Short mmCIF file of C-alpha atoms in Angstrom, two decimals:
data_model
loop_
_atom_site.label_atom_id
_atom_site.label_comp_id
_atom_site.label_asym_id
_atom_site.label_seq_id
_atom_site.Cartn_x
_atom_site.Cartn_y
_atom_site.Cartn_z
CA UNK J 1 166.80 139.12 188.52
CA UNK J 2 167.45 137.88 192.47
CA UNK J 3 170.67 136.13 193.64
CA UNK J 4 170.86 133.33 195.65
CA UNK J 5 169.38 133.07 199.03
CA UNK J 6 169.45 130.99 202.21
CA UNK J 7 165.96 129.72 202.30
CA UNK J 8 164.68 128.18 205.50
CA UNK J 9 162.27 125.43 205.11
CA UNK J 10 159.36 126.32 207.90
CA UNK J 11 156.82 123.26 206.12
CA UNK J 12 156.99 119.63 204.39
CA UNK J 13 153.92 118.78 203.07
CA UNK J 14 153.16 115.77 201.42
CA UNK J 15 149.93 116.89 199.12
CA UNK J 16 149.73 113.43 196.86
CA UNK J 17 151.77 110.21 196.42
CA UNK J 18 155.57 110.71 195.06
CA UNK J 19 155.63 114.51 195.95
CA UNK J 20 156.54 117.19 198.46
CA UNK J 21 155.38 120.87 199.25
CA UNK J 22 158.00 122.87 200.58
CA UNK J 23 157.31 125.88 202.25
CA UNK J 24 160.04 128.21 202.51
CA UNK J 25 161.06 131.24 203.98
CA UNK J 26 163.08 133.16 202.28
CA UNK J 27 164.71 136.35 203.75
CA UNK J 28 164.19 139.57 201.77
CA UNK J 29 162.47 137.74 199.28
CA UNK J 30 160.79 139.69 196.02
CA UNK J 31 157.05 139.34 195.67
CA UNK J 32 156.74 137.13 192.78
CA UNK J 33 153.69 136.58 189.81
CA UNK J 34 151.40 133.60 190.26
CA UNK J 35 153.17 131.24 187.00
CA UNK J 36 156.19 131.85 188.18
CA UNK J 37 159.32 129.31 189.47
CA UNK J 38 162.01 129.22 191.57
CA UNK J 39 165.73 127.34 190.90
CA UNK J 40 166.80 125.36 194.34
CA UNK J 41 170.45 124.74 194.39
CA UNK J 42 171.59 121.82 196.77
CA UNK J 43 176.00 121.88 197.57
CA UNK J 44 177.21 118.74 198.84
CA UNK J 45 180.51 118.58 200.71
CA UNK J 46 183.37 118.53 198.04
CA UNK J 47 181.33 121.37 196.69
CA UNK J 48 179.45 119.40 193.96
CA UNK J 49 175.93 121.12 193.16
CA UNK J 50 172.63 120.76 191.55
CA UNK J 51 170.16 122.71 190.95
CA UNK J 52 166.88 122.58 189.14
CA UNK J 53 163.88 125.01 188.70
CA UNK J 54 160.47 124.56 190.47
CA UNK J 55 156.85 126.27 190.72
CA UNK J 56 155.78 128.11 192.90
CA UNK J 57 152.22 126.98 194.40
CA UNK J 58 151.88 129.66 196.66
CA UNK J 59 149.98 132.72 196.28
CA UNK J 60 152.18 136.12 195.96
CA UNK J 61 150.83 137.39 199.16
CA UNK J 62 151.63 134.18 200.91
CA UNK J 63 154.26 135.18 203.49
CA UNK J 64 156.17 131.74 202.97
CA UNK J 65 156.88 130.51 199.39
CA UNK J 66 155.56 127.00 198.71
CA UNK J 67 157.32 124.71 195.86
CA UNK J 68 156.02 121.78 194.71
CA UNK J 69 157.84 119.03 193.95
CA UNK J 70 157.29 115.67 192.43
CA UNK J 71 159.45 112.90 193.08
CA UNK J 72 161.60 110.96 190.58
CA UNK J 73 162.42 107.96 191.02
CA UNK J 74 165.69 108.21 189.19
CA UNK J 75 166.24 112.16 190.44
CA UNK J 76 169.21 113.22 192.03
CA UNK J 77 167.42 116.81 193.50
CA UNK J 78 163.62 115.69 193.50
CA UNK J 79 164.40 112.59 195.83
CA UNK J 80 166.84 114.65 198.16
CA UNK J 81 163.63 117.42 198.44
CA UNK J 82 161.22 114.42 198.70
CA UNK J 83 163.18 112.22 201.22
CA UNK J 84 165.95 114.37 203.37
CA UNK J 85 165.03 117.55 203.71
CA UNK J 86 163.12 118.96 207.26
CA UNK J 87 161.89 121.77 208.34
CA UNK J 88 164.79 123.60 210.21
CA UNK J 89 166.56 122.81 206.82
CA UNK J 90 168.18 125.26 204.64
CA UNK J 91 168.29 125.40 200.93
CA UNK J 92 170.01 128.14 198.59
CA UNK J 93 167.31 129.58 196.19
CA UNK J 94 166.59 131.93 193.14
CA UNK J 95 164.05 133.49 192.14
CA UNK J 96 161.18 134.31 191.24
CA UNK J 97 161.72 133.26 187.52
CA UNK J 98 160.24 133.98 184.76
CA UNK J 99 158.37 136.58 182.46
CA UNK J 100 156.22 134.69 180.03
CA UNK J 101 153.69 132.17 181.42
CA UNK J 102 152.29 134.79 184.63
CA UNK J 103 149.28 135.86 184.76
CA UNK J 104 148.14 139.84 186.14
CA UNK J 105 145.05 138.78 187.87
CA UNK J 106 143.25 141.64 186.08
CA UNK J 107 142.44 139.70 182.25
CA UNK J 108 140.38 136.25 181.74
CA UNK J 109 142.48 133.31 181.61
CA UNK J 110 141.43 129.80 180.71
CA UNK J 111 143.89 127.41 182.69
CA UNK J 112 144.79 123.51 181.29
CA UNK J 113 146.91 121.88 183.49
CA UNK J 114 148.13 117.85 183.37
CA UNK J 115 149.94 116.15 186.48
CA UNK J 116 151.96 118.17 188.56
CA UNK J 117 151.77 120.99 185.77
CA UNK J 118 148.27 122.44 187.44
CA UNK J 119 151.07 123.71 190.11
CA UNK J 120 151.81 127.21 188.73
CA UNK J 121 147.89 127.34 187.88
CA UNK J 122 147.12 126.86 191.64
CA UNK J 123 149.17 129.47 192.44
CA UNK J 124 147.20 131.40 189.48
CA UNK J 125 144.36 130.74 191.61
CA UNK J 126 145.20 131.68 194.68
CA UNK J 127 146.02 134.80 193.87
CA UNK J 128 142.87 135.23 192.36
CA UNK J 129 141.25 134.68 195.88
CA UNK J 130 143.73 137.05 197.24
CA UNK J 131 141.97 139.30 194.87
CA UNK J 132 138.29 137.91 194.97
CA UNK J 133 138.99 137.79 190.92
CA UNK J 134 138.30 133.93 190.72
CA UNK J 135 135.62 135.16 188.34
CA UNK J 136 138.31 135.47 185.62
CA UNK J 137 139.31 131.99 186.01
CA UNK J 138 138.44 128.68 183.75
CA UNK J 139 140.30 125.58 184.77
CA UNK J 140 140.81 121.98 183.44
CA UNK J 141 143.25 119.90 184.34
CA UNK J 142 144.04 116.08 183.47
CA UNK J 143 145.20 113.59 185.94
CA UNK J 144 145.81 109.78 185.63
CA UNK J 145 143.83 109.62 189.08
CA UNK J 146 142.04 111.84 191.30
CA UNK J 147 144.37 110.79 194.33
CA UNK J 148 147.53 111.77 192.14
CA UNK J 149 146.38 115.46 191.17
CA UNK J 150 148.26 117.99 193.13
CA UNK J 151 145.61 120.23 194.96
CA UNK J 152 142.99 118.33 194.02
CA UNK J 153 140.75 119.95 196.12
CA UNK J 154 141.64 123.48 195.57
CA UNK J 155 141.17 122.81 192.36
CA UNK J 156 137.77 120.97 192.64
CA UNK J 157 136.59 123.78 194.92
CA UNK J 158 137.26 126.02 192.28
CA UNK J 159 135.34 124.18 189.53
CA UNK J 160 137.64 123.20 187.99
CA UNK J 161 136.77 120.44 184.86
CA UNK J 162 138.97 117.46 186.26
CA UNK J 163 139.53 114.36 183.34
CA UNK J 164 140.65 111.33 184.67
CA UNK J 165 142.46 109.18 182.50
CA UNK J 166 143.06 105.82 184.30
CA UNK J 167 139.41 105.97 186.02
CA UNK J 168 136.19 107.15 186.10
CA UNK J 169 135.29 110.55 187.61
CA UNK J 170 131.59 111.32 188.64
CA UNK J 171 129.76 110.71 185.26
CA UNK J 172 132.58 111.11 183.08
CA UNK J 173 134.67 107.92 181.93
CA UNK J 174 138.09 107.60 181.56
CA UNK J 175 139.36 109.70 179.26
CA UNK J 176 141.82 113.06 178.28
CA UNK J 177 140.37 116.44 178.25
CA UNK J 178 138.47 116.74 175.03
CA UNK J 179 137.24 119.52 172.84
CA UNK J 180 134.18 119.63 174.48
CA UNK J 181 135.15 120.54 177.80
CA UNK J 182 137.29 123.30 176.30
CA UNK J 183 135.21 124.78 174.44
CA UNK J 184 132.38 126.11 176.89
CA UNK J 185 135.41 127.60 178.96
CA UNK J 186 135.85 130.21 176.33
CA UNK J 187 135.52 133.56 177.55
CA UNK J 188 136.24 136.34 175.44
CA UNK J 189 139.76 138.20 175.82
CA UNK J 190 140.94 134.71 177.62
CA UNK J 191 144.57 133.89 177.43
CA UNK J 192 145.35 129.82 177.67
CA UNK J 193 148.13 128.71 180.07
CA UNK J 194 149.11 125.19 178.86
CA UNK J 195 151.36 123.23 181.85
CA UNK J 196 152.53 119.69 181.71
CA UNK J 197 154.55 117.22 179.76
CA UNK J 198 155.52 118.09 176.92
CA UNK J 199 152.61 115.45 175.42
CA UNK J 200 150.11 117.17 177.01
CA UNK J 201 151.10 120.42 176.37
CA UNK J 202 151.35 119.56 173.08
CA UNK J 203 148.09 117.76 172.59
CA UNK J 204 146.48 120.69 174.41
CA UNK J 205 148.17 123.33 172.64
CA UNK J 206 147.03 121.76 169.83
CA UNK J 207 143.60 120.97 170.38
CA UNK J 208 143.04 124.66 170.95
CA UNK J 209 144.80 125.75 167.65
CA UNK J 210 142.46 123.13 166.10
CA UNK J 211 139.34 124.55 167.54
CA UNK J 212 139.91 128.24 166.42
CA UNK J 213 141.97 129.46 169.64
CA UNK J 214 144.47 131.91 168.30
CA UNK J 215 148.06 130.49 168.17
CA UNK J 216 148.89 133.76 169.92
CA UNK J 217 146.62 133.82 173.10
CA UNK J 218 148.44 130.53 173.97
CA UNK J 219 151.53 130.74 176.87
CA UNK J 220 152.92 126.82 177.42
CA UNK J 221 154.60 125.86 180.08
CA UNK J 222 156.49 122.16 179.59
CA UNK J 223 159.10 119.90 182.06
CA UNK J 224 160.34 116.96 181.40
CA UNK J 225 162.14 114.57 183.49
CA UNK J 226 164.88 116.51 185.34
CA UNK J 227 165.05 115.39 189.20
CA UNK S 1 178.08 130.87 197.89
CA UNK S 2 176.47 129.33 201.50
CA UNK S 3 177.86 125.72 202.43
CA UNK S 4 177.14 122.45 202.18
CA UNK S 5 173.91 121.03 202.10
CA UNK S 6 172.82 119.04 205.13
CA UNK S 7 172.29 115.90 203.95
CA UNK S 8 172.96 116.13 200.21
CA UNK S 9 175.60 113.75 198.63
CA UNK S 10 174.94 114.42 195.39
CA UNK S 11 175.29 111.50 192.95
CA UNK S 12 177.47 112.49 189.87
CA UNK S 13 180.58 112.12 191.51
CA UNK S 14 182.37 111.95 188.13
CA UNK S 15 182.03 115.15 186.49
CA UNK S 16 182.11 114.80 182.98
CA UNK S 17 184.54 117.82 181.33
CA UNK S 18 182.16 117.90 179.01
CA UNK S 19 179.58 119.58 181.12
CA UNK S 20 179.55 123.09 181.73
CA UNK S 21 178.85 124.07 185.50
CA UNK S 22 175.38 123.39 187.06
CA UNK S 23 174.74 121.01 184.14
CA UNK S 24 173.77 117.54 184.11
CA UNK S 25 173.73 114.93 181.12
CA UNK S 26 170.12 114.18 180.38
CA UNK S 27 171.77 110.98 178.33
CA UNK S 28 169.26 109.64 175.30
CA UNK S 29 166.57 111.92 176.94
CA UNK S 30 165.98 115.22 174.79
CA UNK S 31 163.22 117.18 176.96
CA UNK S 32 161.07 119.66 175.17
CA UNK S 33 160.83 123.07 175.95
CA UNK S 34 158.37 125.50 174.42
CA UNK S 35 156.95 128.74 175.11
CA UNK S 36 153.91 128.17 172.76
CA UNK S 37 151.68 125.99 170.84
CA UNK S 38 153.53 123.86 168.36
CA UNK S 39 152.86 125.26 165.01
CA UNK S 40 152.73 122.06 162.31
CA UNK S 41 154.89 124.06 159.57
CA UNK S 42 154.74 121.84 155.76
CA UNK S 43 158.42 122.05 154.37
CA UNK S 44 157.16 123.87 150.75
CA UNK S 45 155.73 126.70 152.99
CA UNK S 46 158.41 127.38 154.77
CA UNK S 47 161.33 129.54 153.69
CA UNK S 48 164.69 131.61 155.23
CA UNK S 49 164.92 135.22 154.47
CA UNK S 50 168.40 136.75 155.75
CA UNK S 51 167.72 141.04 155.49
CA UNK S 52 168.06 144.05 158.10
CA UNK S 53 171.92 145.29 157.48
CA UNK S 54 172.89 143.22 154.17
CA UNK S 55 173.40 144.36 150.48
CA UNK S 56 171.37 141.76 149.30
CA UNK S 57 168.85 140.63 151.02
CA UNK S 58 167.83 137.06 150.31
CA UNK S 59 165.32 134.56 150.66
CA UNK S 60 165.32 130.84 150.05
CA UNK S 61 162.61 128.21 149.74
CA UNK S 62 163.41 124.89 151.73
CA UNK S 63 164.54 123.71 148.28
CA UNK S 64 166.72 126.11 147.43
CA UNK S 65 168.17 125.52 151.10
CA UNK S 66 168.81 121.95 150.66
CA UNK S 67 170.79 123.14 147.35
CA UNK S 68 173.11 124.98 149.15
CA UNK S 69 176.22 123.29 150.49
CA UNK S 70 175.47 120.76 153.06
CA UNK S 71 176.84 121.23 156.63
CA UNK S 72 176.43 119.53 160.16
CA UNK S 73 176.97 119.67 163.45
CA UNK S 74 178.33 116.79 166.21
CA UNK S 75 178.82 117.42 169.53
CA UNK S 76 176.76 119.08 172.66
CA UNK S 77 173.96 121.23 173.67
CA UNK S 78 172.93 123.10 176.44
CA UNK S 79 169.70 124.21 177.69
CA UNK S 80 169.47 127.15 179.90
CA UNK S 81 166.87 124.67 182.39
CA UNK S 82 170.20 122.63 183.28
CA UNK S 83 170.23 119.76 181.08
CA UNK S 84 173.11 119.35 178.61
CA UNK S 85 173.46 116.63 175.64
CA UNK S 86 176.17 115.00 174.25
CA UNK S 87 176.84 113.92 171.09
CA UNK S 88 174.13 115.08 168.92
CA UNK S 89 174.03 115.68 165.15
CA UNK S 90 172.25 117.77 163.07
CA UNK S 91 172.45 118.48 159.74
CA UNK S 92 171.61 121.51 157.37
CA UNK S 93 173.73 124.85 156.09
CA UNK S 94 176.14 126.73 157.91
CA UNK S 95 174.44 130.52 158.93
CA UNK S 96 177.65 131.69 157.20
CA UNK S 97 176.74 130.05 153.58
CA UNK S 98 173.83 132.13 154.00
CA UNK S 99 176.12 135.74 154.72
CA UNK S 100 177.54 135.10 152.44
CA UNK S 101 174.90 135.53 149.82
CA UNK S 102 173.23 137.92 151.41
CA UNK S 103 176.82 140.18 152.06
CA UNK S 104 176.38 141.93 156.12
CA UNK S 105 177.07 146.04 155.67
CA UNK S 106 179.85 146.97 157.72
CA UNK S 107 177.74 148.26 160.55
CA UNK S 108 175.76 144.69 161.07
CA UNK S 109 176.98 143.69 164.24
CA UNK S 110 173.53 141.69 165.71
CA UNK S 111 171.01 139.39 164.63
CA UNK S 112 167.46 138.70 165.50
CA UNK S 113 166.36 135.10 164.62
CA UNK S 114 162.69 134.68 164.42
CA UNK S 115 160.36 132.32 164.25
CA UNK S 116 157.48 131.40 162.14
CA UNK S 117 155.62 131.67 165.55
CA UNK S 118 156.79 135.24 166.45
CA UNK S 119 159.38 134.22 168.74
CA UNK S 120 162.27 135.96 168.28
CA UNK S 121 166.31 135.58 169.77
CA UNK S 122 169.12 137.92 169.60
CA UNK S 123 172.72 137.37 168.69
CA UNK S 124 175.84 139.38 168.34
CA UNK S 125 176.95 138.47 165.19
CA UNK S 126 180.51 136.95 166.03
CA UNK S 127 178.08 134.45 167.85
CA UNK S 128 176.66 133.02 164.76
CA UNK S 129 179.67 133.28 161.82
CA UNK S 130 183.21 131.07 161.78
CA UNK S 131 181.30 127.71 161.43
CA UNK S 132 179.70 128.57 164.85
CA UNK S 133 175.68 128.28 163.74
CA UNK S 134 173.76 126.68 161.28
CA UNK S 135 169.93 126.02 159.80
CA UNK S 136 169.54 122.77 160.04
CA UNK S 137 166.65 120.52 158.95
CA UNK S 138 168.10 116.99 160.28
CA UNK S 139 168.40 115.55 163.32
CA UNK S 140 170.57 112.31 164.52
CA UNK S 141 169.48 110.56 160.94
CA UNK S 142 166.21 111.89 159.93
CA UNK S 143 164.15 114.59 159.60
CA UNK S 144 163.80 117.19 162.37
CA UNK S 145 160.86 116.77 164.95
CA UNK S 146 158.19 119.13 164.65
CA UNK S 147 158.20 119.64 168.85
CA UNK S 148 162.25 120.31 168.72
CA UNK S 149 161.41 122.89 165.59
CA UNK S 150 160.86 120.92 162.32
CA UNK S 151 161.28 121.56 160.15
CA UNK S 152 164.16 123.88 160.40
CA UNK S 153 165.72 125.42 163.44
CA UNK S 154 168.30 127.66 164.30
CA UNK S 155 170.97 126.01 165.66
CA UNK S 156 173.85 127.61 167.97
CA UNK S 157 175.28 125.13 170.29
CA UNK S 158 177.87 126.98 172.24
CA UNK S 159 175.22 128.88 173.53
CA UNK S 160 172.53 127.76 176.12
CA UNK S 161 169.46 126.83 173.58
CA UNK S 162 166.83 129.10 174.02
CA UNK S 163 169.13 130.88 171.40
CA UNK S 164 168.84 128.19 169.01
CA UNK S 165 165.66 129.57 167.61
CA UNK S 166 162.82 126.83 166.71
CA UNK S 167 160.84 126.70 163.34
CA UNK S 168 163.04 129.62 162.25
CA UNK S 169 162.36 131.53 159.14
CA UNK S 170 164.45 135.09 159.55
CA UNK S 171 167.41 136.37 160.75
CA UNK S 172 167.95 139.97 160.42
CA UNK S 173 170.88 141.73 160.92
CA UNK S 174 171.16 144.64 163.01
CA UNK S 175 173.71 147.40 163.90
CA UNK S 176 172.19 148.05 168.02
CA UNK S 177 171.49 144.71 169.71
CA UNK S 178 167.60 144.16 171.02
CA UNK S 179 166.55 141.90 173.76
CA UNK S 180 164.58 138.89 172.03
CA UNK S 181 161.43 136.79 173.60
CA UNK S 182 162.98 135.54 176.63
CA UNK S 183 166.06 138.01 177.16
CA UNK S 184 162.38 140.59 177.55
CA UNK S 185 161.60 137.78 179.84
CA UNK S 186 164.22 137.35 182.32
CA UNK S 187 166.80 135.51 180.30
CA UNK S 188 170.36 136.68 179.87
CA UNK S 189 171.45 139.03 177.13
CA UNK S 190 174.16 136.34 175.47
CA UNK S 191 173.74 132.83 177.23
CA UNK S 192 177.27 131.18 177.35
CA UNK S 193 176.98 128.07 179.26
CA UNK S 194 180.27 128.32 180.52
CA UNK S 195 180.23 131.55 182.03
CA UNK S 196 176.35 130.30 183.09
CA UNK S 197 175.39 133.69 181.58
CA UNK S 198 171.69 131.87 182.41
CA UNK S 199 169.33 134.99 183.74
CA UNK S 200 169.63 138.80 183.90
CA UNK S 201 172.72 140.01 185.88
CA UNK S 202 174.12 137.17 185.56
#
């Protein structure tokens, strides 16, 4: 595990409504594995800090690292990312972060992602076109509209099976990601990587048990509210 | 540690003692974290074996659980992800009721929790005896929620609480410590919030 670092933020992007990209460079950084997050630590003047944990979007051989970050309302850190910060800016960082939900880029993977959780899957995808391994790949993701999903196009480019819950999408109607579009994304050897809410993650997670996807092949990833 | 911020005021300007450092109070919120599907567990399949380094190892149904002398828990948690919780209560027996029965040899000195799922936690044992832990099937009035480990978690609240094992069913006792699921993963060997013992090295 990485200390903290001075980041310098070269990029603000603003991919969809209520959210930021940050691209960062960070100095001497350690290549990290597409699923994985960073923890951004902000230190006001009487020395107060907060710090929360954030995925990383960008692909490992990306030269900057790229954080996504939606905006909360009620946040103390996502609102300060969303709102202050510029590029020039610097921001004390750790990571990468985690062991469990990465993927190699060498086994199938089947990829359900809701809201802003399809971030560490889009970084699971770019790093499979680093490779040219986007064969491996299945993707659905759930959004409440097209123009809220992060990456949309990435992700559309990519084929990925997109259900829109608050409108229509193309022929489907309104409507969560159901059994049927799971199911013909099964590829033998797969391993699922569930990101979202915890509702969705658990109504995913579940609706794989329920369809014969072994408990085991399953890695969630869940946030809650935590700006 | 680099300076301030540009910008950043930060809102909490009353710290609460409560919290240890680089935690916030997520209030009524309780955020669910999970590394896995959430298995749906029914209480008459479930059971709590205690084994490894005892004389008698033991296993009760969640009957005989309930039988055994009730204990609970008010006060905080922390979770490793920064939130922290105050107030909570949870209700079940004390991980020493069930040492007791099952008598530690001499050279126990860890524990691995595990789950029904396979997910596993490790523990010196000095973590988890002296009223410090408890199995506990109850939560703030009713039965515990099957996405915060219903129907019985481990429970170890001075710790951050990935170590609070969900949908527990074993805890063996060991006499060399082993990294669990997410101390393999990145996670810190022990986990004290207020050392913020949160990752490897730390």
């Amino acid at each position: 595990m990485t200390g903290w670092r001075t980041a310098t933020v070269a990029e603000v992007r603003r991919p969809v409504p209520r959210a930021v990209g940050l691209r960062l460079d960070v100095p001497g950084r350690v290549r990290h594995l597409a699923g994985q997050h960073y923890v951004v630590r902000l230190t006001a003047e009487d020395g107060y800090t907060a710090q929360r944990s954030y995925s990383v979007a960008s692909a490992p051989g990306d030269p900057l690292v790229e954080l996504f970050v939606e905006r909360l309302d009620d946040g103390e850190v996502s609102t300060f990312l969303a709102d202050v910060v510029e590029p020039g800016d610097t921001l004390e960082v750790r990571g990468p972060i985690g062991g469990w939900f990465v993927w190699d880029c060498t086994h199938p993977a089947l990829l359900v992602g809701g809201g802003s959780g399809v971030v560490p899957l889009v970084a699971m995808l770019r790093a499979a076109r680093e490779l040219g391994r986007t064969d491996l790949l299945r993707i659905a993701v759930s959004t409440r509209t097209l123009a809220e999903l992060p990456y949309a196009d990435e992700l559309l480019a990519a084929g990925a099976v997109v259900a829109t819950t608050r409108e229509g999408h193309g022929v489907r109607p309104p409507g969560r990601l159901t059994a049927a579009d799971l199911v013909p994304l099964w590829e033998p050897g797969q391993t699922a990587y569930v990101c979202g809410s915890a509702g969705f993650a658990d109504s995913a997670g579940r609706l794989l048990v329920e369809l014969g996807y072994p408990a085991t092949d399953v890695r969630v990833e869940t946030f809650g509210a935590s700006g | 540690m680099a300076g301030p911020t540009r910008g950043f005021l930060g809102r909490r300007r009353e710290r609460d003692p409560r919290l240890p450092p680089g935690q916030y109070d997520a209030g009524r919120d309780w955020p669910v974290l999970t590394a896995e599907p959430t298995p749906r567990i029914a209480p008459e399949t479930w059971s709590i074996t205690v084994d490894g380094r005892v004389e008698s190892p033991t296993t009760w149904t969640w009957d005989e659980a309930h039988r055994l002398p009730r204990s609970e828990y008010r006060g905080d948690i922390h979770c490793v992800t920064t939130w922290s919780k105050f107030d909570t209560w949870f209700a079940g027996v004390s991980v020493d009721t069930l040492l007791e029965a099952a008598r530690p040899t001499a050279d126990a000195h860890f524990v691995m929790a595990t789950s029904k799922t396979g997910y596993t936690t490790n523990l010196p044992l000095e973590d988890v005896t002296g009223g410090k832990a408890w199995v506990v099937w109850e939560y703030d009035g009713g039965p515990l929620p099957v996405e915060h480990g219903g129907p019985v978690r481990l429970l170890v609240p001075h710790l951050y609480f990935w170590k609070s094992a969900k949908w527990v069913t074993r805890l063996t006792l060991l006499q060399r410590d082993q990294p669990g699921f997410w101390e393999q993963n990145g996670y810190h060997d022990r986990g004290d919030p207020w050392r913020e013992q949160r990752y490897q090295g730390d």
